[in-house]
Coordinates of C-alpha atoms and ligand atoms in Angstrom, one line a residue:
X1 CA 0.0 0.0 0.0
X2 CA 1.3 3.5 -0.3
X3 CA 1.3 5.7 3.7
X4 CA 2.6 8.7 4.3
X5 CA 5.4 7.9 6.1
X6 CA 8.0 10.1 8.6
X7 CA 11.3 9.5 8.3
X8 CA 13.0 12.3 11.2
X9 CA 12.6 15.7 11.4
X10 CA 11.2 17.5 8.4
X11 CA 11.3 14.7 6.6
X12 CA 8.5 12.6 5.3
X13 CA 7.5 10.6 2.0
X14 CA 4.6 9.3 0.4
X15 CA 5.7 5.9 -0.4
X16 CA 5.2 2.0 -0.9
X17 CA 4.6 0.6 2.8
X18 CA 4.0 -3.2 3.7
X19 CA 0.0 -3.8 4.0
X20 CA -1.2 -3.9 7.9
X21 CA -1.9 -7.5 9.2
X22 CA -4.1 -8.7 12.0
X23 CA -1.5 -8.7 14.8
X24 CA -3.9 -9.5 17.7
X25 CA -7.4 -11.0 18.0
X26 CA -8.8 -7.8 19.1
X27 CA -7.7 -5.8 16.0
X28 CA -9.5 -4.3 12.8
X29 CA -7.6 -3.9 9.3
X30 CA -9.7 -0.9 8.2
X31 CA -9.1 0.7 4.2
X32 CA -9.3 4.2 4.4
X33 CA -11.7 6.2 3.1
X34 CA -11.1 9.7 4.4
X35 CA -8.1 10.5 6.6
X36 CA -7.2 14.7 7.6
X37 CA -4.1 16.3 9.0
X38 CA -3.8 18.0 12.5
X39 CA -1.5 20.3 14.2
X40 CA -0.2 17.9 16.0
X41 CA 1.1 16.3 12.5
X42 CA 2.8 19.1 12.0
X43 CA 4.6 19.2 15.8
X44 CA 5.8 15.8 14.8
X45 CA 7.5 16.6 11.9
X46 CA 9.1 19.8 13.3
X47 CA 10.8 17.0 15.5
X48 CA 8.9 17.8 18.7
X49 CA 7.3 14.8 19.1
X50 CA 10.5 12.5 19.7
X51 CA 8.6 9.4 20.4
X52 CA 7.4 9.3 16.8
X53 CA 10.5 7.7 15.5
X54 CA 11.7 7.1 11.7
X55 CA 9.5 5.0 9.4
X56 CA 6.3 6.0 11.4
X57 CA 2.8 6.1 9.1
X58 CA 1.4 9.7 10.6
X59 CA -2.4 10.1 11.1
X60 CA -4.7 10.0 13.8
X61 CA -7.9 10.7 12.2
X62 CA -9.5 8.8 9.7
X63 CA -13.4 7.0 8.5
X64 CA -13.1 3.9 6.4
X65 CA -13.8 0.4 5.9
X66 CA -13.6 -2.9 7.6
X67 CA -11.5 -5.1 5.5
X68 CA -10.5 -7.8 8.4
X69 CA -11.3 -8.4 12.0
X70 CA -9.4 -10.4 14.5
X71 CA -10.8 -13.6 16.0
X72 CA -12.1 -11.6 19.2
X73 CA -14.3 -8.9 17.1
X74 CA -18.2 -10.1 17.1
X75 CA -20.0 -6.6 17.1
X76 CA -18.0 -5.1 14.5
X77 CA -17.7 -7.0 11.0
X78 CA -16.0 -6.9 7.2
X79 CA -18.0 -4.0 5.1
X80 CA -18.7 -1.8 8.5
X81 CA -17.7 1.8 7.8
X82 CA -16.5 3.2 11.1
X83 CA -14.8 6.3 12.3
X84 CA -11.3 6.1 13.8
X85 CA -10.5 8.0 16.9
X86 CA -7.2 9.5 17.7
X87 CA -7.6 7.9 21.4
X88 CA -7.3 4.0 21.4
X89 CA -9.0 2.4 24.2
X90 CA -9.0 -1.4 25.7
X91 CA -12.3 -0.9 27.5
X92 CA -10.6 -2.9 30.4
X93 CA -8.1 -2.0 31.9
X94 CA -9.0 0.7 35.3
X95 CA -8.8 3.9 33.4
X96 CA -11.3 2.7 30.8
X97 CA -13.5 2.0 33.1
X98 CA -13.3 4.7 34.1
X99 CA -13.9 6.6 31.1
X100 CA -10.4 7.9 30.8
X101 CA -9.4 6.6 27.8
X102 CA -6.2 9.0 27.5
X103 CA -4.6 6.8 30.2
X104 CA -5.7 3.3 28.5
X105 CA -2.9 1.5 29.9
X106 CA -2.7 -1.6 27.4
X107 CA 0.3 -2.5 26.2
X108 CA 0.1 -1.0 22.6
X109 CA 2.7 1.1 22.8
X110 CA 3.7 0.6 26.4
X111 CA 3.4 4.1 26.7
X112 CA -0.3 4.4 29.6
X113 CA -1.1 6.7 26.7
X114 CA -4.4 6.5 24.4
X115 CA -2.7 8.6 22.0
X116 CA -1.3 5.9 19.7
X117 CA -2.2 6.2 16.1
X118 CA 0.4 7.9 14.2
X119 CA 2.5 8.3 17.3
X120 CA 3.7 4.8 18.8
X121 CA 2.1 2.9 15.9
X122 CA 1.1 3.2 12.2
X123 CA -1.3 5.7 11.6
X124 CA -4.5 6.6 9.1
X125 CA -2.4 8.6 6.2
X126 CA -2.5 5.4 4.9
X127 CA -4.4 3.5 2.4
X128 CA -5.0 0.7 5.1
X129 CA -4.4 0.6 8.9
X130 CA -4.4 -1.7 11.9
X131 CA -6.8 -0.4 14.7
X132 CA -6.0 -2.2 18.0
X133 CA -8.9 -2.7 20.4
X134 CA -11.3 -2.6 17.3
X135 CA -14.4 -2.9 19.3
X136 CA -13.9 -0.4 22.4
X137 CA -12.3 2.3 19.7
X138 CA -14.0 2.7 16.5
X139 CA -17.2 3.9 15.9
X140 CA -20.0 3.5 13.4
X141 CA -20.6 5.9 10.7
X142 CA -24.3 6.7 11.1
X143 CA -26.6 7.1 7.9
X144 CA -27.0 10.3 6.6
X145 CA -23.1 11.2 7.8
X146 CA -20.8 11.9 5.5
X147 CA -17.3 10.7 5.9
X148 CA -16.0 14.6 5.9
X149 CA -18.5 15.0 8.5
X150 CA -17.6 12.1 10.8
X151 CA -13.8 12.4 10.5
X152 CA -14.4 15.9 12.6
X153 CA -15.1 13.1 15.5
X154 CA -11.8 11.7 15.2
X155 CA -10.1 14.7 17.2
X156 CA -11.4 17.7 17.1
X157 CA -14.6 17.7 17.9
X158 CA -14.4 15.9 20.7
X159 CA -11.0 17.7 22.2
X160 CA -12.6 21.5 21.9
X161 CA -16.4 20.0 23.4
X162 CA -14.7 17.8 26.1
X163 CA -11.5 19.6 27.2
X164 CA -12.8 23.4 26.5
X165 CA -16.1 23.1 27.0
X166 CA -17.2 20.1 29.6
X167 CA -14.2 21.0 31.6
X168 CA -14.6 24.4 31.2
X169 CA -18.5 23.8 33.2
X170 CA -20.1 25.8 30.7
X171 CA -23.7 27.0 31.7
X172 CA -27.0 28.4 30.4
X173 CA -25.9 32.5 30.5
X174 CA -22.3 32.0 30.5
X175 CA -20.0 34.5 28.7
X176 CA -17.2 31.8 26.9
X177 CA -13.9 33.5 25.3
X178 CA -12.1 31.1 23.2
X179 CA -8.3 31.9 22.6
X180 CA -7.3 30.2 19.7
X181 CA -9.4 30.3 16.4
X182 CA -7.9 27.3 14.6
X183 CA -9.6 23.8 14.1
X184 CA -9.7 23.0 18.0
X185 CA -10.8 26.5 18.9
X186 CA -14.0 26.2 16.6
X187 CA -14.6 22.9 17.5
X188 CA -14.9 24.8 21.1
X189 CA -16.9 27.2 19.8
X190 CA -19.5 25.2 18.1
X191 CA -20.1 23.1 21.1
X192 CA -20.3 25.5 23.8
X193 CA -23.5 26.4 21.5
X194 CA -25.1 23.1 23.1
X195 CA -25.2 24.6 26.9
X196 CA -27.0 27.5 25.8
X197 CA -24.2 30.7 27.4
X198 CA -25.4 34.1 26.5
X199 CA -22.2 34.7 24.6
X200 CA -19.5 33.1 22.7
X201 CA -16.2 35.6 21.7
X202 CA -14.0 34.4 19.6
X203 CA -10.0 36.0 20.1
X204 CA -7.3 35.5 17.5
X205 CA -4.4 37.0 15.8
X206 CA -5.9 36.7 12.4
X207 CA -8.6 38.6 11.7
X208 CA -9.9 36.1 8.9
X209 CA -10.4 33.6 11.8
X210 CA -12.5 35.9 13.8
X211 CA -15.0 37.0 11.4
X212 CA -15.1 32.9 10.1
X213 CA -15.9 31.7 14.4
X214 CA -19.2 33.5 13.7
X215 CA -20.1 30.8 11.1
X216 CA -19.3 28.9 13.8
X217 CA -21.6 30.3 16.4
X218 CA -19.0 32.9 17.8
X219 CA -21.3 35.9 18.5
X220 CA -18.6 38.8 19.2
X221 CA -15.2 38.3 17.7
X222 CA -12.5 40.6 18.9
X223 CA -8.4 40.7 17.2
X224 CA -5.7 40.1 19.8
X225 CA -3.2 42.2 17.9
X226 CA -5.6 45.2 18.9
X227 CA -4.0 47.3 21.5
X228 CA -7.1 47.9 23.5
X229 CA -8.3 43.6 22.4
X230 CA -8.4 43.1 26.6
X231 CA -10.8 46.1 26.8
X232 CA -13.1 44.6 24.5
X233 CA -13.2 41.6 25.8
X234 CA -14.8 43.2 29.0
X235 CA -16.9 45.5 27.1
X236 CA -18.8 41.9 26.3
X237 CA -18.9 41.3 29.8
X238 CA -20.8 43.3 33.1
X239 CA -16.8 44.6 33.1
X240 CA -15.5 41.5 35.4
X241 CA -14.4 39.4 32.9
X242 CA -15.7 36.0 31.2
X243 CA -17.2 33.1 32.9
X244 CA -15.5 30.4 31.3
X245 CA -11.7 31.2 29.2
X246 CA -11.0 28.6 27.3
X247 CA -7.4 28.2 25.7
X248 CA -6.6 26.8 22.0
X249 CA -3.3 28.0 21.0
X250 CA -1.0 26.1 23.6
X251 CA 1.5 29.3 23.8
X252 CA 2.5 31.0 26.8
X253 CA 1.4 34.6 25.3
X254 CA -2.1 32.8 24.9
X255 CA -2.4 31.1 28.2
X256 CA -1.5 34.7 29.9
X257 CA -4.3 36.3 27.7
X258 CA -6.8 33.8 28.7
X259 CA -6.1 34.3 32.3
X260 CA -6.6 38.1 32.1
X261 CA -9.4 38.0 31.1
X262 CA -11.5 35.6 33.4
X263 CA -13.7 36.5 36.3
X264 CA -13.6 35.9 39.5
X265 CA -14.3 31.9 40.3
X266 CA -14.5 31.8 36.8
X267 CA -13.3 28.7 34.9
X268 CA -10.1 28.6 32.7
X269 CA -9.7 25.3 30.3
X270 CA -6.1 25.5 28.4
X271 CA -6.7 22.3 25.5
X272 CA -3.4 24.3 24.2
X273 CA -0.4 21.7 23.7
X274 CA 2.2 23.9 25.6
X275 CA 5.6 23.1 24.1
X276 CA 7.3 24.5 27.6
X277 CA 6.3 26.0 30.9
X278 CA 3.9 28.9 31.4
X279 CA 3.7 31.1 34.6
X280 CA 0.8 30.2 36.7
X281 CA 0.1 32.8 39.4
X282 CA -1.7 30.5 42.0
X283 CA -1.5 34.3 43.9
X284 CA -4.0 35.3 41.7
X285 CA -6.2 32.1 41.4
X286 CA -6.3 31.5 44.6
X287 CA -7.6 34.7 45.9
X288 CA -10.2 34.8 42.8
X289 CA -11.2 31.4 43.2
X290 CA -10.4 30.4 39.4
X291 CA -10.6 26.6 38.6
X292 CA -8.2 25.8 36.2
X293 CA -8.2 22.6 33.9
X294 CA -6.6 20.7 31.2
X295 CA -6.1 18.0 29.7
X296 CA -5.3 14.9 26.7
X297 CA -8.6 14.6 25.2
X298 CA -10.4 11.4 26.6
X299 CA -13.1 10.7 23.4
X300 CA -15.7 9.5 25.9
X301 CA -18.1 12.5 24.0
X302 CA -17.6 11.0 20.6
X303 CA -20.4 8.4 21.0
X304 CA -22.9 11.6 21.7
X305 CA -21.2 14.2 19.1
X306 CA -22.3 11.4 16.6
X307 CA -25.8 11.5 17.7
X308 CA -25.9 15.1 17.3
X309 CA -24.3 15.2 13.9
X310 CA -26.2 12.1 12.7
X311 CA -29.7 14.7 14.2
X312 CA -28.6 17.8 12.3
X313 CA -28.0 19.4 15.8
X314 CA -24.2 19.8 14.8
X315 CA -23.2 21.5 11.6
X316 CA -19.5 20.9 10.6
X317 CA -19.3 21.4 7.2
X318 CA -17.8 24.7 7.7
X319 CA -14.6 23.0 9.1
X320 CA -13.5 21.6 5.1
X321 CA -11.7 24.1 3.6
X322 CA -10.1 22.0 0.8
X323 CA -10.3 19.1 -0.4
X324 CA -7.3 16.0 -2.0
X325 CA -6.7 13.2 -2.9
X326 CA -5.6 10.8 -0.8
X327 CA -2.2 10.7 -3.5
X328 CA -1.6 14.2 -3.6
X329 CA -1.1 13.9 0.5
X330 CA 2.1 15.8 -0.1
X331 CA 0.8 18.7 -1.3
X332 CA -2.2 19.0 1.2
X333 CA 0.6 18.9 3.7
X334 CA 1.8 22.0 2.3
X335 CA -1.2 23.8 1.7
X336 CA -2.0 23.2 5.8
X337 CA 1.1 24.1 6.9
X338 CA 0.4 27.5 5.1
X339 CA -2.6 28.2 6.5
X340 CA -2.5 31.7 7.3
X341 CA -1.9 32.7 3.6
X342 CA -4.3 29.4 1.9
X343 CA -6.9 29.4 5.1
X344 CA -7.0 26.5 5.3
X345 CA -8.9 24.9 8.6
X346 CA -9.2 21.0 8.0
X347 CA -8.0 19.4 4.6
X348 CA -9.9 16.2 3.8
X349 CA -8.0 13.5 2.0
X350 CA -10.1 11.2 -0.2
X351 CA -9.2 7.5 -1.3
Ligands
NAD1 P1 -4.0 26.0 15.0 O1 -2.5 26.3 15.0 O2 -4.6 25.7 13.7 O3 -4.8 27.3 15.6 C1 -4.2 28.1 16.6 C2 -4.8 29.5 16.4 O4 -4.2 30.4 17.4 C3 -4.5 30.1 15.0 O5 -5.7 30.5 14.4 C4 -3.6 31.3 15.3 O6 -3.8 32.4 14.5 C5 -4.0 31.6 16.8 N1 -2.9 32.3 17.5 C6 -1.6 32.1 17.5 N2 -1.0 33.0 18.3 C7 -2.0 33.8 18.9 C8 -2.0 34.9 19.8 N3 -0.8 35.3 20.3 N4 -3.1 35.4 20.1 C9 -4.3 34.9 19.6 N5 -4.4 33.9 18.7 C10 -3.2 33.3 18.4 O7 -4.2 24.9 16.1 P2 -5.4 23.9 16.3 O8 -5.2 22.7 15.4 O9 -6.7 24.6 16.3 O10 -5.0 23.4 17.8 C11 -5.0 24.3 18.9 C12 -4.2 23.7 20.0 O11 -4.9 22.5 20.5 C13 -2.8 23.2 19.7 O12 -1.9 23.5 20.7 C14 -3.0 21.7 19.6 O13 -1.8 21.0 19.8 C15 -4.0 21.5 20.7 N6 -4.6 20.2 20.8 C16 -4.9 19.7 22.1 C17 -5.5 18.5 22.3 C18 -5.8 18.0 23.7 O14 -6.1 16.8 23.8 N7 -5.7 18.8 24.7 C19 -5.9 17.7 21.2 C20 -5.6 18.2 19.9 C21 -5.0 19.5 19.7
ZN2 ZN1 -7.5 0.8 28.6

């Protein structure tokens, strides 16, 4: 078959790749259908992802096709079109059951980490790919879904609604700001639309991204680069600052703005990937009686997200902004690494 494959730091091919086997009965050989590329992807091939190692398939998204299943798979079978989630998850072992499926501590991997597609194993930028724990990780593609539609479950979806807005404890009435404007950030946005707050403000460098958040239910949208940005942020408020902060950037410039601008016992929810340390000034939380979260994004939504989307009660066609073929991988790669200047938000690959 032919994977995009990572061979060390900004390096990486689309090539001939040996065809995925059926390694353990609990696996899935599923043919790709639609696959996307991710931030993270790109964090990877700037080399700071060290545990992804040469040779790697990349990829943590993907909807496809049942091909093969394992001697353990019953409720899954050959034909089944099924959407891949970036977090793998036994079902059994004590952070499973717990619904903390970042933690699955099987031994794919050996890492205690549910992040293992594209990572510690092969990936989905791939024309096939061996899913582990087949039944307690992939879910079925509902009718009426498209597979551009469902892939949106495979990550972000699920990491902006779970780790922005659930942690976040986002209420009927509640003024949300959303650092961070990219694919995470609007995933944010659109689902804090399903606990009914009184606003949604959508913050960002680039101005293109604010006035697209209100296609995605932003109702105010404000540019960070503007001097007097923190004013306006409060201007949207009764002048003590937003209930719930949420951060989707993962700088520390970011995670400062996101704290300056929450009220007291307010909520701040950094889903940000910080690459190094940020100042926390427990001085200032604990006197205002912040909560702050984070988190790796547990998927334990996903089952209810594709309820919504397979209802019409969750629009996410405004997430594609181009469209490949699954061949021409190399040059989708470019055009999302570009994004300010192509504006690009999630590329869909096609088979
Ligand atoms: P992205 O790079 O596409 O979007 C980031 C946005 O932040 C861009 O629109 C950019 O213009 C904006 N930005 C940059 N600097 C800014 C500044 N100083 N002020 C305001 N806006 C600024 O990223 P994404 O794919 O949307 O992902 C967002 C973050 O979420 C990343 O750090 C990613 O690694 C992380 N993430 C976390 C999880 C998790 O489980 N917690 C899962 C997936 C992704
Ligand atoms: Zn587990």
């Amino acid at each position: 078959m032919k994977a995009l494959v990572y061979h060390g730091p900004g390096a990486k091919a689309w090539e001939e790749a040996p065809d995925p086997v059926i390694l353990k009965p609990t696996d899935a050989i599923v043919k790709v259908e639609t696959t996307t590329i991710c931030g993270t992807d790109l964090h990877i091939l700037k080399g700071d992802v060290p545990a992804v190692t040469d040779g790697r398939i990349l990829g943590h998204e993907g909807v496809g096709t049942i091909t093969e299943v394992g001697s353990a798979v019953t409720d899954l079978a050959v034909g089944d079109r099924v959407i891949i989630s970036c977090i793998s998850s036994c079902g059994k072992c004590s952070y499973c059951k717990k619904g903390v499926y970042s933690h699955c501590q099987a031994d794919e991997g050996a890492s205690g980490i549910g992040w293992i597609f594209g990572h510690l194993i092969n990936g989905t930028q791939a024309e096939f790919v061996r899913v582990p724990f087949a039944e307690t990780s992939l879910y079925r593609v509902p009718d009426g879904v498209s597979a551009e539609e469902a892939v949106m479950i495979s990550d972000i979806l699920p990491t902006g609604h779970e780790i922005g807005i659930q942690y976040g404890q986002v209420k009927p009435g509640d003024v949300v700001a959303v650092v961070g404007a990219g694919p995470v950030g609007l995933a944010a946005i659109t689902t804090a639309g399903l606990y009914g707050p009184s606003r949604v403000i959508a913050i960002d460098l680039d101005a293109n991204r604010v006035e697209q958040a209100k296609r995605f239910g932003a109702s105010d949208g404000v540019v960070a680069s503007d001097p007097d940005w923190k004013e306006q942020v409060l201007a949207l408020t009764d002048g003590l600052g937003v209930d719930v902060s949420v951060e989707a950037v993962g700088i520390p410039a970011t995670w400062d703005m996101t704290l300056s601008i929450v009220r007291p016992a307010g909520h701040v929810a950094n889903v940000g990937v910080h690459g190094k340390p940020v100042e926390f000034p427990l001085d200032r939380v604990w006197i205002d009686n912040l909560t702050v979260t984070t988190g790796l994004v547990n998927t334990d939504s996903s089952a209810m997200l594709i309820k919504l989307l397979a209802q019409r009660k969750l629009d996410v066609s405004g997430f594609i902004s181009h469209r490949f073929a699954l061949g021409d991988i190399m040059d989708a790669y470019d055009t999302f690494s570009r994004a300010a200047e192509t504006k690009a938000l999630k590329v869909i690959l096609q088979a």
